[in-house]
C-alpha positions in Angstrom: 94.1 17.5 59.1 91.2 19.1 57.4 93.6 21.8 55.5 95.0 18.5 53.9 91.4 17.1 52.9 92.7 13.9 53.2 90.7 10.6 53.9 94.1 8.8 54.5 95.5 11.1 57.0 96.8 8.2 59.2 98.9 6.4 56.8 100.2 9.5 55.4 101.6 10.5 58.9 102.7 7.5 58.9 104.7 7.3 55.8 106.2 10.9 57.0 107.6 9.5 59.9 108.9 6.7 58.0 110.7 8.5 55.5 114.5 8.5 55.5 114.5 12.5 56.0 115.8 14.1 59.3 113.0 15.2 61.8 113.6 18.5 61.7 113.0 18.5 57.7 110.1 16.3 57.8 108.0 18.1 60.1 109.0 20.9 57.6 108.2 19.7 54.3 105.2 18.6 56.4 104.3 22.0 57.8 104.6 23.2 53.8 102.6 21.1 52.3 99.6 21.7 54.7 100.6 25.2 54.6 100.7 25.2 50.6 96.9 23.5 50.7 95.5 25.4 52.8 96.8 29.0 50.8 95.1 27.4 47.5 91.9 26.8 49.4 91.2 30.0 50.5 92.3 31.3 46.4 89.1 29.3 44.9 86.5 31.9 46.2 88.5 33.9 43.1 87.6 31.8 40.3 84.0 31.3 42.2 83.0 34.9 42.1 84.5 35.5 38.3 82.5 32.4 37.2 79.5 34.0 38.8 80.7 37.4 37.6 80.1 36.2 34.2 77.1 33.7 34.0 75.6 37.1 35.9 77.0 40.1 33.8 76.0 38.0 30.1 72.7 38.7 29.1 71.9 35.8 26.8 72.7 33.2 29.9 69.8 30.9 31.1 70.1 31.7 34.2 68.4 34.5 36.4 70.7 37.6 36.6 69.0 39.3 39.6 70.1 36.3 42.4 73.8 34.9 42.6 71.9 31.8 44.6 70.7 30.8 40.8 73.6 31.2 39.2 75.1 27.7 37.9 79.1 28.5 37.4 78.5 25.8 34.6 77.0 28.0 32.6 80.0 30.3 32.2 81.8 27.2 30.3 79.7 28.5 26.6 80.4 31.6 27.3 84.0 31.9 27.7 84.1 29.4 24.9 82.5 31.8 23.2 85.0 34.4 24.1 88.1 32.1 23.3 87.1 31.6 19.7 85.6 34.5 18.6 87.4 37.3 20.4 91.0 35.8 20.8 92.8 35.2 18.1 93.9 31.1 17.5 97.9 32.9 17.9 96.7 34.6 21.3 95.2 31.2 22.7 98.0 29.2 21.7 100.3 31.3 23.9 97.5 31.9 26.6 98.1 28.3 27.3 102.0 27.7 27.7 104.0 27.9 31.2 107.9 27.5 31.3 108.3 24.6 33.7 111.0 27.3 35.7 107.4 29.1 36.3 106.3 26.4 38.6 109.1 27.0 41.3 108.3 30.9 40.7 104.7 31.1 41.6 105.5 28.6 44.9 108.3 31.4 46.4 106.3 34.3 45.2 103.1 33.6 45.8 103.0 31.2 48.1 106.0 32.3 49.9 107.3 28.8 50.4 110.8 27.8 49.9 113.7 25.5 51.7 112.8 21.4 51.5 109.7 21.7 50.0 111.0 23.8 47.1 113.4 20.7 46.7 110.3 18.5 46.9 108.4 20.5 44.6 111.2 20.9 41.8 111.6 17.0 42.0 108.1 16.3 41.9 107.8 18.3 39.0 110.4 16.5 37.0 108.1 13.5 37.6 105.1 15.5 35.2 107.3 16.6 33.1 108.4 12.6 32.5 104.8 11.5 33.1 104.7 9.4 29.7 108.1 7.6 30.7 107.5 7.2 34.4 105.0 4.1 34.4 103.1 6.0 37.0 99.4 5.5 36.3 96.6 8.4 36.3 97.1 10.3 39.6 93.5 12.5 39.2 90.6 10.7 41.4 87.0 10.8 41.4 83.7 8.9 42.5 81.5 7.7 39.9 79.1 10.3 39.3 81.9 13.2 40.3 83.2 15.4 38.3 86.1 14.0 36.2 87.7 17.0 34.7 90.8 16.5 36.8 91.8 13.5 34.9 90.7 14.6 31.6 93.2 17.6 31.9 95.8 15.5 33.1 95.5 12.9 30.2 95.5 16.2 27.8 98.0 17.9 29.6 101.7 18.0 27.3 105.0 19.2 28.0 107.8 20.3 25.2 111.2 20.3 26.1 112.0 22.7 22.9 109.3 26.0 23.0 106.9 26.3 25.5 107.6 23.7 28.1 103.3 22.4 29.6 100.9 23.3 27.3 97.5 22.3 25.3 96.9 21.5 21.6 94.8 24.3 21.9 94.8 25.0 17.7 95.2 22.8 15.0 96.3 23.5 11.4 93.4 23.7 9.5 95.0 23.5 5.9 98.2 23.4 3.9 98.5 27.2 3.8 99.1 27.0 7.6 96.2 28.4 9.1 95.3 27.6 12.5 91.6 27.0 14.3 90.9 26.0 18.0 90.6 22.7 18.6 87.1 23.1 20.3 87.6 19.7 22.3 90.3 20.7 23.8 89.7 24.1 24.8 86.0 22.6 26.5 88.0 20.4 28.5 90.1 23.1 30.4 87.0 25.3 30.7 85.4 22.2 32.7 89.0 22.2 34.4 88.7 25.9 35.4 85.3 25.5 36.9 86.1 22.5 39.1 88.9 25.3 40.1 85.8 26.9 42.1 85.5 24.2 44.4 83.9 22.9 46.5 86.7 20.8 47.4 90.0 21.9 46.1 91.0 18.0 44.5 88.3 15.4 44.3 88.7 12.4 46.9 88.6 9.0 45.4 85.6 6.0 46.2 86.1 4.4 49.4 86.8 0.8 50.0 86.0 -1.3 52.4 90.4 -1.9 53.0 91.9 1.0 55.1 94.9 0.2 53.8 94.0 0.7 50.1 94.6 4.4 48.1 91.4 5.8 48.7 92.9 9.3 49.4 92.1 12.6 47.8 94.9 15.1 47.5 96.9 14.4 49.6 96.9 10.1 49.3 99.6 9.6 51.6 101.8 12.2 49.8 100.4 10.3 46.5 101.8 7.7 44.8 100.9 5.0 42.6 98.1 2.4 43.4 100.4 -0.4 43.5 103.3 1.0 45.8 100.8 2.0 48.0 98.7 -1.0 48.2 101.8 -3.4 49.4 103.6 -0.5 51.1 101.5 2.1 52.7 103.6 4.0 55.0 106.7 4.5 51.9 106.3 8.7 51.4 104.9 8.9 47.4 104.0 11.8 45.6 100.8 11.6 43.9 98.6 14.2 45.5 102.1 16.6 44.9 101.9 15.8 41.4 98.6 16.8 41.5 99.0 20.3 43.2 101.6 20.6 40.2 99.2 20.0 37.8 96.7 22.1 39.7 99.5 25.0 39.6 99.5 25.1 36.0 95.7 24.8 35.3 95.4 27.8 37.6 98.0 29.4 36.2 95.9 29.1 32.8 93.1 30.1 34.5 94.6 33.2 35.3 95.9 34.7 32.3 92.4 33.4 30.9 90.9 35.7 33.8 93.1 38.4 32.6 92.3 38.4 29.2 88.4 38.2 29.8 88.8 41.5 32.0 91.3 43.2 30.0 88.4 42.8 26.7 85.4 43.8 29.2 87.2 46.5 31.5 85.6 45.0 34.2 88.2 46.4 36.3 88.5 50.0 34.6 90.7 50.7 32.6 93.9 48.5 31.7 96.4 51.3 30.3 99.4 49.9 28.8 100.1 47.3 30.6 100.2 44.1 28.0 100.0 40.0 29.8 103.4 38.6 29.3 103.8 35.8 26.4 
């Protein structure tokens, strides 16, 4: 149960084996969805060692260059602002940060190499973000007090157009009547707090415990998530919050990436790009 990080892992066995699906599916969708969790765990040593790759490699950063120990991935988030606004254009960072909801399903089968019932589960879990303002579903992100709340910050900023670029951020705003865009700086802060949480150390934040075992105190995988309510007065009905989650977790990555590949692409940390262009 630990690749599912769950504090709940009873009631969401439970809820599996009381959902209306056939055995053989169930254990599969089951099997998946650890599977799934445990492939994105072992991807945030990535955006570790590029955070620490770049706190290290800038010279004007407060911390010590000469030990990784030091090295506060915080302290990348001015610096890749820094980049964002100064050295991509407000057109670049407007289509950095757009993903065709047809993308989602992509990156699962190639990727992750996961198809068959949890593919179904995963397209129909991803109609629920899409139709997160209609829904009535409340926040699915969870935190303790003190924790880190990027998760839900993201996930209140997070939008989705049905006409042009299906999730994205108001990343730029028009800055006069001649049309002229700028970054909205508020916005852009908020996903570089996302990408670090992306680092770990857990890969979604568990929620405050209560003193009820029955209550939603799960982290990402709260009895396959759902809403507080539902789960309070029915605890073993499968729900699909901490799937929503991964979903959103998908596209901040995703983000992440193409933010990664930029950042490299203007450094040649890697050597040498050639032609090859990041896809809009």
């Amino acid at each position: 149960m630990s690749d599912l990080e769950t504090d709940t892992a009873t009631q969401e066995i439970n809820a599996a084996k009381a959902s209306p699906w056939p055995p053989d599916m169930r254990d599969q969708i089951w099997s998946d969805r650890l599977l799934l969790r445990f492939k994105m765990k072992k991807d945030m040593k990535v955006y570790r060692s590029f955070l620490e790759g770049v706190v290290m490699d800038d010279i004007n950063a407060p911390t010590s260059n000469s030990n990784i120990e030091e090295v506060d991935k915080r302290d990348a988030i001015p610096i890749l602002h820094n980049f964002c606004t100064n050295e991509l254009s407000p057109k670049e960072l407007r289509q950095l940060f757009q993903l065709p909801r047809s993308e989602l399903i992509e990156i699962l089968n190639s990727k992750y190499k996961i198809c068959g019932a949890y593919g179904v589960v995963f397209c129909t879990v991803s109609e629920q973000v899409v139709n997160s303002k209609v829904t009535g579903y409340g926040i699915d992100a969870r935190h303790s007090p003190g924790d880190d709340n990027s998760e839900e910050i993201f996930e209140k900023e997070l939008k989705y157009k049905k006409v042009g670029p299906g999730f994205c951020l108001d990343i730029t705003t028009q800055q006069d009547d001649d049309g002229d865009d700028i970054v909205n700086e508020e916005v852009l802060n908020i996903f570089l707090q996302r990408m670090v949480s992306l680092a770990g150390p857990t890969l979604l934040n568990r929620a405050p415990k209560t003193s009820h075992q029955n209550d939603d105190n799960g982290s990402d995988s709260d009895k396959d998530g759902s809403d507080g309510a539902e789960e309070e007065d029915e605890p073993n009905i499968p729900s699909f919050r901490s799937d929503r989650r991964v979903i959103r977790l998908f596209i901040a990555r995703y983000w992440a990436d193409r933010l990664i590949e930029k950042y490299d692409q203007k450094r040649k940390i890697d050597g040498p790009v050639g032609d090859e262009e990041v896809v809009q």
